[in-house]
PDB file of C-alpha atoms and ligand atoms in Angstrom:
ATOM      1  CA  MET A  61      55.865  28.004 126.927  1.00 72.00           C
ATOM      2  CA  ILE A  62      57.007  30.098 123.904  1.00 81.00           C
ATOM      3  CA  ASP A  63      56.079  33.844 124.260  1.00 91.00           C
ATOM      4  CA  ARG A  64      53.232  35.895 121.721  1.00 89.00           C
ATOM      5  CA  ASP A  65      56.512  36.638 119.316  1.00 89.00           C
ATOM      6  CA  ARG A  66      58.068  33.824 118.406  1.00 92.00           C
ATOM      7  CA  ARG A  67      54.891  32.305 118.312  1.00 93.00           C
ATOM      8  CA  GLU A  68      54.011  34.182 115.347  1.00 92.00           C
ATOM      9  CA  ARG A  69      57.291  33.780 113.454  1.00 94.00           C
ATOM     10  CA  LEU A  70      56.974  29.874 113.703  1.00 95.00           C
ATOM     11  CA  LEU A  71      53.837  29.955 113.064  1.00 95.00           C
ATOM     12  CA  THR A  72      54.975  32.334 109.391  1.00 97.00           C
ATOM     13  CA  ASP A  73      58.057  30.178 108.979  1.00 96.00           C
ATOM     14  CA  GLU A  74      56.365  26.926 108.887  1.00 97.00           C
ATOM     15  CA  VAL A  75      53.804  27.787 106.392  1.00 98.00           C
ATOM     16  CA  ALA A  76      56.138  29.240 104.173  1.00 97.00           C
ATOM     17  CA  ALA A  77      58.091  26.241 104.121  1.00 97.00           C
ATOM     18  CA  SER A  78      55.034  24.246 103.497  1.00 98.00           C
ATOM     19  CA  PHE A  79      56.235  25.881  99.905  1.00 98.00           C
ATOM     20  CA  ALA A  80      58.574  23.996  99.445  1.00 97.00           C
ATOM     21  CA  ASP A  81      58.567  21.630  96.856  1.00 98.00           C
ATOM     22  CA  ALA A  82      56.547  23.708  94.855  1.00 98.00           C
ATOM     23  CA  PRO A  83      58.125  24.463  91.600  1.00 98.00           C
ATOM     24  CA  PRO A  84      60.442  28.090  91.151  1.00 98.00           C
ATOM     25  CA  ARG A  85      58.341  31.037  90.889  1.00 98.00           C
ATOM     26  CA  LEU A  86      54.979  30.084  92.701  1.00 98.00           C
ATOM     27  CA  ARG A  87      57.577  29.293  95.750  1.00 98.00           C
ATOM     28  CA  GLU A  88      58.112  32.245  95.610  1.00 98.00           C
ATOM     29  CA  VAL A  89      54.801  34.279  95.263  1.00 98.00           C
ATOM     30  CA  MET A  90      53.754  32.637  97.585  1.00 98.00           C
ATOM     31  CA  GLY A  91      56.336  32.762 100.350  1.00 98.00           C
ATOM     32  CA  SER A  92      56.600  36.212 100.222  1.00 98.00           C
ATOM     33  CA  LEU A  93      53.424  36.244 100.170  1.00 98.00           C
ATOM     34  CA  VAL A  94      51.967  34.321 103.318  1.00 98.00           C
ATOM     35  CA  ARG A  95      55.051  36.007 105.179  1.00 98.00           C
ATOM     36  CA  HIS A  96      53.378  40.002 103.689  1.00 98.00           C
ATOM     37  CA  LEU A  97      50.304  38.610 105.203  1.00 98.00           C
ATOM     38  CA  HIS A  98      51.673  37.245 108.482  1.00 98.00           C
ATOM     39  CA  ALA A  99      53.331  40.591 108.725  1.00 98.00           C
ATOM     40  CA  PHE A 100      50.158  43.200 108.113  1.00 98.00           C
ATOM     41  CA  ALA A 101      48.317  40.847 110.441  1.00 98.00           C
ATOM     42  CA  GLY A 102      50.571  40.977 113.334  1.00 97.00           C
ATOM     43  CA  GLU A 103      51.256  44.457 112.193  1.00 97.00           C
ATOM     44  CA  VAL A 104      47.706  45.960 112.689  1.00 98.00           C
ATOM     45  CA  ARG A 105      47.303  43.162 115.573  1.00 97.00           C
ATOM     46  CA  LEU A 106      44.191  41.996 113.558  1.00 98.00           C
ATOM     47  CA  THR A 107      41.008  41.109 115.364  1.00 98.00           C
ATOM     48  CA  GLU A 108      39.021  38.111 114.853  1.00 98.00           C
ATOM     49  CA  ASP A 109      36.119  40.272 114.158  1.00 98.00           C
ATOM     50  CA  GLU A 110      37.514  42.328 111.199  1.00 98.00           C
ATOM     51  CA  TRP A 111      39.444  39.580 109.906  1.00 98.00           C
ATOM     52  CA  GLN A 112      35.295  38.241 109.774  1.00 98.00           C
ATOM     53  CA  ARG A 113      34.433  41.261 107.889  1.00 98.00           C
ATOM     54  CA  GLY A 114      37.626  40.986 105.679  1.00 98.00           C
ATOM     55  CA  ILE A 115      36.341  37.657 104.031  1.00 98.00           C
ATOM     56  CA  ASP A 116      33.668  38.474 104.186  1.00 98.00           C
ATOM     57  CA  PHE A 117      33.988  41.949 101.935  1.00 98.00           C
ATOM     58  CA  LEU A 118      35.590  39.492  99.948  1.00 98.00           C
ATOM     59  CA  THR A 119      33.377  37.202  99.633  1.00 98.00           C
ATOM     60  CA  ARG A 120      30.897  40.207  98.617  1.00 98.00           C
ATOM     61  CA  THR A 121      33.206  40.907  95.572  1.00 98.00           C
ATOM     62  CA  GLY A 122      33.449  37.550  94.752  1.00 98.00           C
ATOM     63  CA  HIS A 123      29.357  37.533  94.260  1.00 98.00           C
ATOM     64  CA  ILE A 124      28.783  40.720  93.079  1.00 97.00           C
ATOM     65  CA  THR A 125      31.331  39.891  90.511  1.00 96.00           C
ATOM     66  CA  THR A 126      30.461  38.497  87.144  1.00 93.00           C
ATOM     67  CA  ASP A 127      32.237  38.475  82.816  1.00 86.00           C
ATOM     68  CA  THR A 128      30.789  42.566  82.320  1.00 85.00           C
ATOM     69  CA  ARG A 129      31.198  42.626  86.132  1.00 91.00           C
ATOM     70  CA  GLN A 130      34.815  42.882  87.577  1.00 93.00           C
ATOM     71  CA  GLU A 131      35.040  43.924  90.766  1.00 97.00           C
ATOM     72  CA  PHE A 132      38.739  42.844  91.883  1.00 96.00           C
ATOM     73  CA  ILE A 133      39.995  43.754  89.265  1.00 96.00           C
ATOM     74  CA  LEU A 134      38.377  47.288  90.571  1.00 97.00           C
ATOM     75  CA  LEU A 135      39.718  46.488  94.769  1.00 98.00           C
ATOM     76  CA  SER A 136      42.924  46.043  93.024  1.00 97.00           C
ATOM     77  CA  ASP A 137      42.978  49.176  91.473  1.00 97.00           C
ATOM     78  CA  VAL A 138      41.636  51.851  94.248  1.00 98.00           C
ATOM     79  CA  LEU A 139      44.763  50.176  95.835  1.00 98.00           C
ATOM     80  CA  GLY A 140      46.753  50.552  94.461  1.00 97.00           C
ATOM     81  CA  LEU A 141      47.987  47.157  93.043  1.00 97.00           C
ATOM     82  CA  SER A 142      47.298  47.837  89.514  1.00 96.00           C
ATOM     83  CA  MET A 143      48.994  50.565  89.266  1.00 96.00           C
ATOM     84  CA  PHE A 144      52.319  48.789  91.157  1.00 96.00           C
ATOM     85  CA  THR A 145      52.054  45.949  88.859  1.00 96.00           C
ATOM     86  CA  MET A 146      51.950  48.717  85.604  1.00 94.00           C
ATOM     87  CA  ALA A 147      54.947  50.141  87.284  1.00 93.00           C
ATOM     88  CA  VAL A 148      56.833  47.210  87.654  1.00 93.00           C
ATOM     89  CA  ASN A 149      56.752  45.787  83.972  1.00 91.00           C
ATOM     90  CA  ALA A 150      57.463  49.832  82.951  1.00 89.00           C
ATOM     91  CA  PRO A 151      59.488  49.305  80.117  1.00 87.00           C
ATOM     92  CA  GLU A 152      63.565  50.714  81.390  1.00 89.00           C
ATOM     93  CA  ASP A 153      63.479  52.959  78.649  1.00 93.00           C
ATOM     94  CA  VAL A 154      63.061  56.536  80.719  1.00 93.00           C
ATOM     95  CA  ASN A 155      61.595  57.942  76.903  1.00 96.00           C
ATOM     96  CA  ALA A 156      59.115  55.375  76.256  1.00 97.00           C
ATOM     97  CA  THR A 157      54.768  56.864  76.938  1.00 97.00           C
ATOM     98  CA  GLU A 158      54.351  55.694  80.597  1.00 96.00           C
ATOM     99  CA  PRO A 159      51.454  53.568  80.708  1.00 96.00           C
ATOM    100  CA  THR A 160      48.437  53.534  83.192  1.00 96.00           C
ATOM    101  CA  VAL A 161      45.191  51.214  84.351  1.00 95.00           C
ATOM    102  CA  PHE A 162      43.585  49.222  81.434  1.00 94.00           C
ATOM    103  CA  GLY A 163      40.155  49.793  83.460  1.00 93.00           C
ATOM    104  CA  PRO A 164      37.055  48.045  82.664  1.00 91.00           C
ATOM    105  CA  PHE A 165      35.380  49.248  79.794  1.00 92.00           C
ATOM    106  CA  PHE A 166      37.291  48.061  76.558  1.00 93.00           C
ATOM    107  CA  VAL A 167      36.558  45.282  74.457  1.00 91.00           C
ATOM    108  CA  ASP A 168      37.222  43.738  71.409  1.00 92.00           C
ATOM    109  CA  ASP A 169      34.413  44.125  68.796  1.00 91.00           C
ATOM    110  CA  ALA A 170      34.766  48.516  68.919  1.00 94.00           C
ATOM    111  CA  PRO A 171      34.333  49.972  65.472  1.00 95.00           C
ATOM    112  CA  GLU A 172      37.742  50.282  62.364  1.00 97.00           C
ATOM    113  CA  ILE A 173      36.908  54.240  62.059  1.00 97.00           C
ATOM    114  CA  ALA A 174      39.150  55.414  59.745  1.00 96.00           C
ATOM    115  CA  LEU A 175      42.352  58.384  59.905  1.00 96.00           C
ATOM    116  CA  GLY A 176      40.628  61.695  60.477  1.00 96.00           C
ATOM    117  CA  GLY A 177      37.461  59.753  61.740  1.00 96.00           C
ATOM    118  CA  ASP A 178      35.069  60.200  64.639  1.00 96.00           C
ATOM    119  CA  ILE A 179      34.539  57.862  67.638  1.00 96.00           C
ATOM    120  CA  ALA A 180      32.702  59.210  69.165  1.00 95.00           C
ATOM    121  CA  LEU A 181      29.441  57.971  67.171  1.00 93.00           C
ATOM    122  CA  GLY A 182      27.202  60.865  68.299  1.00 90.00           C
ATOM    123  CA  VAL A 183      27.888  60.166  72.012  1.00 92.00           C
ATOM    124  CA  LYS A 184      26.766  63.453  73.591  1.00 93.00           C
ATOM    125  CA  GLY A 185      30.027  66.014  74.348  1.00 95.00           C
ATOM    126  CA  THR A 186      31.281  68.820  72.481  1.00 95.00           C
ATOM    127  CA  PRO A 187      33.103  67.878  70.122  1.00 95.00           C
ATOM    128  CA  CYS A 188      37.275  67.163  70.233  1.00 97.00           C
ATOM    129  CA  TYR A 189      39.938  67.082  68.046  1.00 97.00           C
ATOM    130  CA  VAL A 190      42.721  64.724  68.397  1.00 98.00           C
ATOM    131  CA  SER A 191      46.002  64.792  66.851  1.00 97.00           C
ATOM    132  CA  GLY A 192      49.648  63.435  66.921  1.00 98.00           C
ATOM    133  CA  THR A 193      52.274  60.690  66.158  1.00 98.00           C
ATOM    134  CA  VAL A 194      53.371  57.640  67.122  1.00 98.00           C
ATOM    135  CA  ARG A 195      57.280  57.203  67.174  1.00 98.00           C
ATOM    136  CA  THR A 196      59.580  54.818  67.933  1.00 97.00           C
ATOM    137  CA  THR A 197      61.920  56.370  71.500  1.00 97.00           C
ATOM    138  CA  SER A 198      64.408  58.016  69.508  1.00 96.00           C
ATOM    139  CA  GLY A 199      61.964  59.297  67.102  1.00 96.00           C
ATOM    140  CA  ALA A 200      61.669  57.438  64.384  1.00 97.00           C
ATOM    141  CA  PRO A 201      58.075  57.580  63.205  1.00 97.00           C
ATOM    142  CA  ILE A 202      55.832  53.863  63.507  1.00 97.00           C
ATOM    143  CA  PRO A 203      53.934  53.930  60.257  1.00 95.00           C
ATOM    144  CA  GLY A 204      50.809  51.681  60.794  1.00 93.00           C
ATOM    145  CA  ALA A 205      50.547  51.274  63.936  1.00 97.00           C
ATOM    146  CA  ARG A 206      47.002  50.288  65.347  1.00 98.00           C
ATOM    147  CA  LEU A 207      45.489  52.678  68.157  1.00 98.00           C
ATOM    148  CA  ASP A 208      42.096  51.433  69.887  1.00 98.00           C
ATOM    149  CA  ILE A 209      40.674  54.726  72.072  1.00 98.00           C
ATOM    150  CA  TRP A 210      37.572  54.513  74.505  1.00 97.00           C
ATOM    151  CA  GLU A 211      36.088  57.456  76.277  1.00 96.00           C
ATOM    152  CA  ALA A 212      33.002  57.472  78.365  1.00 96.00           C
ATOM    153  CA  ASP A 213      30.678  60.138  77.389  1.00 94.00           C
ATOM    154  CA  ALA A 214      29.897  63.575  78.858  1.00 94.00           C
ATOM    155  CA  ASP A 215      27.504  62.329  81.293  1.00 94.00           C
ATOM    156  CA  GLY A 216      30.830  60.391  81.794  1.00 94.00           C
ATOM    157  CA  PHE A 217      29.107  56.764  80.342  1.00 92.00           C
ATOM    158  CA  TYR A 218      30.676  54.182  78.292  1.00 94.00           C
ATOM    159  CA  ASP A 219      28.616  52.588  75.878  1.00 90.00           C
ATOM    160  CA  VAL A 220      28.704  49.267  77.081  1.00 89.00           C
ATOM    161  CA  GLN A 221      26.866  50.909  80.608  1.00 88.00           C
ATOM    162  CA  TYR A 222      24.090  52.261  78.013  1.00 88.00           C
ATOM    163  CA  GLU A 223      20.803  49.797  77.574  1.00 85.00           C
ATOM    164  CA  GLY A 224      21.330  47.173  74.181  1.00 83.00           C
ATOM    165  CA  GLU A 225      24.407  46.715  72.680  1.00 83.00           C
ATOM    166  CA  ARG A 226      25.212  50.477  71.038  1.00 88.00           C
ATOM    167  CA  ARG A 227      28.731  51.029  69.777  1.00 91.00           C
ATOM    168  CA  ALA A 228      29.430  54.355  70.595  1.00 92.00           C
ATOM    169  CA  GLY A 229      32.533  56.743  72.405  1.00 95.00           C
ATOM    170  CA  ARG A 230      35.608  53.577  71.071  1.00 97.00           C
ATOM    171  CA  GLY A 231      37.692  52.846  68.111  1.00 97.00           C
ATOM    172  CA  TRP A 232      40.327  52.087  66.216  1.00 98.00           C
ATOM    173  CA  LEU A 233      42.297  53.294  62.847  1.00 98.00           C
ATOM    174  CA  THR A 234      46.826  52.535  62.281  1.00 98.00           C
ATOM    175  CA  ALA A 235      48.259  56.013  61.812  1.00 97.00           C
ATOM    176  CA  ALA A 236      49.564  56.634  58.571  1.00 97.00           C
ATOM    177  CA  PRO A 237      53.158  55.480  57.030  1.00 96.00           C
ATOM    178  CA  ASP A 238      53.712  59.019  58.316  1.00 97.00           C
ATOM    179  CA  GLY A 239      53.466  57.656  62.451  1.00 98.00           C
ATOM    180  CA  SER A 240      51.078  60.428  62.211  1.00 98.00           C
ATOM    181  CA  TYR A 241      46.838  59.349  63.477  1.00 98.00           C
ATOM    182  CA  ARG A 242      43.909  62.097  63.835  1.00 97.00           C
ATOM    183  CA  PHE A 243      40.233  61.959  65.126  1.00 97.00           C
ATOM    184  CA  TRP A 244      36.294  63.162  66.104  1.00 97.00           C
ATOM    185  CA  SER A 245      36.001  62.312  69.140  1.00 96.00           C
ATOM    186  CA  VAL A 246      34.423  64.569  73.290  1.00 97.00           C
ATOM    187  CA  LEU A 247      35.699  66.085  74.990  1.00 97.00           C
ATOM    188  CA  PRO A 248      36.226  64.192  78.177  1.00 96.00           C
ATOM    189  CA  SER A 249      34.307  64.059  81.060  1.00 95.00           C
ATOM    190  CA  SER A 250      35.741  63.363  85.094  1.00 97.00           C
ATOM    191  CA  TYR A 251      33.270  60.745  85.401  1.00 96.00           C
ATOM    192  CA  PRO A 252      32.940  57.540  89.269  1.00 96.00           C
ATOM    193  CA  ILE A 253      34.283  54.424  88.431  1.00 96.00           C
ATOM    194  CA  PRO A 254      31.349  52.056  89.788  1.00 95.00           C
ATOM    195  CA  HIS A 255      31.182  52.377  93.597  1.00 96.00           C
ATOM    196  CA  ASP A 256      27.506  50.372  94.077  1.00 96.00           C
ATOM    197  CA  GLY A 257      29.404  47.606  95.520  1.00 97.00           C
ATOM    198  CA  PRO A 258      31.085  46.705  98.016  1.00 98.00           C
ATOM    199  CA  VAL A 259      34.198  49.343  96.732  1.00 98.00           C
ATOM    200  CA  GLY A 260      32.298  51.882  96.700  1.00 98.00           C
ATOM    201  CA  GLU A 261      31.061  50.710 100.141  1.00 98.00           C
ATOM    202  CA  LEU A 262      35.119  50.528 100.984  1.00 98.00           C
ATOM    203  CA  LEU A 263      35.340  53.779  99.489  1.00 98.00           C
ATOM    204  CA  ASP A 264      32.876  55.634 101.215  1.00 98.00           C
ATOM    205  CA  ALA A 265      33.875  53.868 104.238  1.00 98.00           C
ATOM    206  CA  VAL A 266      37.905  56.110 104.831  1.00 98.00           C
ATOM    207  CA  HIS A 267      36.012  59.191 102.655  1.00 98.00           C
ATOM    208  CA  ARG A 268      37.677  58.183 100.013  1.00 98.00           C
ATOM    209  CA  SER A 269      35.858  59.948  96.536  1.00 98.00           C
ATOM    210  CA  PRO A 270      35.385  57.203  93.427  1.00 98.00           C
ATOM    211  CA  MET A 271      35.990  59.841  91.112  1.00 98.00           C
ATOM    212  CA  ARG A 272      38.207  59.800  87.706  1.00 98.00           C
ATOM    213  CA  PRO A 273      39.395  63.158  86.148  1.00 98.00           C
ATOM    214  CA  ALA A 274      38.531  63.514  82.621  1.00 97.00           C
ATOM    215  CA  HIS A 275      40.240  60.919  80.778  1.00 98.00           C
ATOM    216  CA  LEU A 276      40.507  59.611  76.999  1.00 98.00           C
ATOM    217  CA  HIS A 277      42.150  55.781  77.394  1.00 98.00           C
ATOM    218  CA  PHE A 278      43.936  55.086  74.410  1.00 98.00           C
ATOM    219  CA  ARG A 279      45.742  50.841  73.350  1.00 98.00           C
ATOM    220  CA  VAL A 280      48.420  51.134  71.419  1.00 98.00           C
ATOM    221  CA  ALA A 281      50.157  48.729  69.594  1.00 98.00           C
ATOM    222  CA  ALA A 282      52.939  48.417  66.885  1.00 98.00           C
ATOM    223  CA  SER A 283      54.984  45.056  65.271  1.00 96.00           C
ATOM    224  CA  GLY A 284      58.690  45.268  66.621  1.00 96.00           C
ATOM    225  CA  PHE A 285      57.535  47.147  70.101  1.00 97.00           C
ATOM    226  CA  THR A 286      55.525  46.712  72.963  1.00 95.00           C
ATOM    227  CA  THR A 287      51.757  47.939  73.243  1.00 96.00           C
ATOM    228  CA  LEU A 288      51.192  50.637  74.920  1.00 96.00           C
ATOM    229  CA  VAL A 289      47.727  51.113  77.714  1.00 97.00           C
ATOM    230  CA  THR A 290      47.647  54.946  78.380  1.00 97.00           C
ATOM    231  CA  HIS A 291      44.942  58.016  78.949  1.00 97.00           C
ATOM    232  CA  ILE A 292      45.765  61.230  78.244  1.00 97.00           C
ATOM    233  CA  PHE A 293      43.939  63.761  81.409  1.00 98.00           C
ATOM    234  CA  VAL A 294      42.450  66.858  80.281  1.00 98.00           C
ATOM    235  CA  ALA A 295      44.338  69.639  82.904  1.00 98.00           C
ATOM    236  CA  GLY A 296      42.564  71.200  84.682  1.00 97.00           C
ATOM    237  CA  ASP A 297      40.424  68.279  85.986  1.00 97.00           C
ATOM    238  CA  PRO A 298      39.618  69.175  89.638  1.00 97.00           C
ATOM    239  CA  TYR A 299      40.232  64.960  90.453  1.00 98.00           C
ATOM    240  CA  LEU A 300      43.293  64.590  89.075  1.00 98.00           C
ATOM    241  CA  THR A 301      45.044  65.126  92.143  1.00 97.00           C
ATOM    242  CA  SER A 302      42.629  63.009  93.744  1.00 97.00           C
ATOM    243  CA  ASP A 303      41.627  60.161  90.737  1.00 98.00           C
ATOM    244  CA  ALA A 304      40.381  57.456  92.319  1.00 98.00           C
ATOM    245  CA  VAL A 305      43.299  54.514  90.565  1.00 98.00           C
ATOM    246  CA  PHE A 306      46.320  56.501  91.672  1.00 98.00           C
ATOM    247  CA  GLY A 307      46.268  55.722  87.645  1.00 98.00           C
ATOM    248  CA  VAL A 308      47.720  59.938  86.893  1.00 98.00           C
ATOM    249  CA  LYS A 309      51.228  61.048  85.285  1.00 97.00           C
ATOM    250  CA  ASP A 310      52.251  64.366  84.676  1.00 97.00           C
ATOM    251  CA  SER A 311      53.107  63.594  81.118  1.00 97.00           C
ATOM    252  CA  LEU A 312      49.516  61.894  80.692  1.00 98.00           C
ATOM    253  CA  VAL A 313      48.415  65.695  80.588  1.00 98.00           C
ATOM    254  CA  VAL A 314      47.185  67.247  78.200  1.00 98.00           C
ATOM    255  CA  ASP A 315      45.934  70.770  77.091  1.00 98.00           C
ATOM    256  CA  ALA A 316      42.426  71.115  75.695  1.00 97.00           C
ATOM    257  CA  THR A 317      41.978  74.450  73.371  1.00 97.00           C
ATOM    258  CA  GLU A 318      38.800  75.506  72.489  1.00 96.00           C
ATOM    259  CA  TYR A 319      38.657  77.196  69.041  1.00 96.00           C
ATOM    260  CA  PRO A 320      35.869  79.116  67.895  1.00 95.00           C
ATOM    261  CA  ALA A 321      33.278  77.315  65.500  1.00 95.00           C
ATOM    262  CA  GLY A 322      34.328  77.504  61.157  1.00 94.00           C
ATOM    263  CA  ARG A 323      37.706  75.538  59.627  1.00 93.00           C
ATOM    264  CA  ALA A 324      39.510  72.890  62.011  1.00 93.00           C
ATOM    265  CA  PRO A 325      42.171  71.883  61.325  1.00 91.00           C
ATOM    266  CA  ASP A 326      41.328  68.661  58.810  1.00 91.00           C
ATOM    267  CA  GLY A 327      39.655  71.274  56.625  1.00 91.00           C
ATOM    268  CA  ALA A 328      36.549  70.396  57.955  1.00 89.00           C
ATOM    269  CA  ASP A 329      33.986  73.971  58.622  1.00 92.00           C
ATOM    270  CA  ARG A 330      32.347  72.590  61.733  1.00 92.00           C
ATOM    271  CA  ASP A 331      29.353  74.657  62.842  1.00 92.00           C
ATOM    272  CA  ARG A 332      30.116  74.551  67.007  1.00 93.00           C
ATOM    273  CA  PRO A 333      33.328  75.533  69.247  1.00 95.00           C
ATOM    274  CA  TYR A 334      34.887  72.463  69.700  1.00 96.00           C
ATOM    275  CA  TYR A 335      38.098  71.216  71.122  1.00 97.00           C
ATOM    276  CA  ARG A 336      41.682  70.448  70.228  1.00 97.00           C
ATOM    277  CA  MET A 337      44.326  67.548  71.637  1.00 98.00           C
ATOM    278  CA  THR A 338      47.211  66.829  71.285  1.00 97.00           C
ATOM    279  CA  PHE A 339      48.974  64.023  72.670  1.00 98.00           C
ATOM    280  CA  ASP A 340      53.212  62.037  70.877  1.00 98.00           C
ATOM    281  CA  ILE A 341      53.680  59.030  71.780  1.00 98.00           C
ATOM    282  CA  ALA A 342      56.877  57.281  72.081  1.00 98.00           C
ATOM    283  CA  LEU A 343      56.595  53.059  72.128  1.00 97.00           C
ATOM    284  CA  ALA A 344      59.522  50.706  73.892  1.00 96.00           C
ATOM    285  CA  GLN A 345      61.052  48.620  71.794  1.00 95.00           C
ATOM    286  CA  GLU A 346      59.758  45.246  72.448  1.00 91.00           C
ATOM    287  CA  ILE A 347      62.134  42.975  74.713  1.00 81.00           C
ATOM    288  CA  GLN A 348      63.109  39.255  72.762  1.00 74.00           C
ATOM    289  CA  PRO A 349      62.936  36.608  75.541  1.00 68.00           C
TER     290      PRO A 349
HETATM  291  C1  BEZ B 624      38.401  53.341  83.905  1.00 67.88           C
HETATM  292  O1  BEZ B 624      39.577  54.481  83.588  1.00 67.88           O
HETATM  293  O2  BEZ B 624      37.405  53.158  82.618  1.00 67.88           O
HETATM  294  C2  BEZ B 624      38.833  52.670  84.346  1.00 67.88           C
HETATM  295  C3  BEZ B 624      39.577  52.551  85.564  1.00 67.88           C
HETATM  296  C4  BEZ B 624      39.491  51.913  86.752  1.00 67.88           C
HETATM  297  C5  BEZ B 624      38.708  51.902  87.090  1.00 67.88           C
HETATM  298  C6  BEZ B 624      37.677  51.750  86.642  1.00 67.88           C
HETATM  299  C7  BEZ B 624      36.956  53.026  85.489  1.00 67.88           C
HETATM  300 FE1   FE B 625      37.632  55.619  81.985  1.00 67.88          FE
END
């Protein structure tokens, strides 16, 4: 008779060895996955009932997933795996703007907006003027970067969550030859991630909130540079320390300053108060393979 520890170890080794003929990277990934999965089951002394509940949870996660709802990515987000994978792959240059989670609400067919234009396109919220400059990590302006921006309205909904096909609260624009960019939007609001499915049940079971702090999404691309996916977060938001998907970085928290109605930074006369946020972006050089 062999003891329990040895039996478990032998099984793990046998499964890991079953990948011996796989291509090298797949062998490495699968071998490590199996070792960590087995170590996890051994460490918590996983019961058969818990194993079955895990299988049921993953089955329901699959069933609710569609072309427009990716519950597995949401699961990865709330487990911090999305942010961990971003950290593993982030540019090493410490002067580059930090990336954060992509989220499920980007779409490919956002409208092009003129520099200084309004991405709100009528969504509910207080106007907010956002501006900054896109630079290299050594401070040189990058002309003509493409900025994709998307955000939730004042009620915490993205346009893709509205009835119909309306596009609003999003757009893309091209930075000026001196790297500067500017646009109008609405002041971002905090909102819950989709929590009416298995991931929401999990958050409930562990007494965690589904809320994300108010943020504006950016994707910034320029030839020769690593594409940046990030957010700016609004300073003072009550959820900055409990983001459901662990996306907050101190360097991405920006003051939103309120201004009275009157002459705005772009020279326009605003007939109601507005906010202003400034965010400079540094892109890392693309690494040649
Ligand atoms: C978002 O910020 O849009 C988001 C990110 C992760 C999960 C759900 C939503
Ligand atoms: Fe978001």
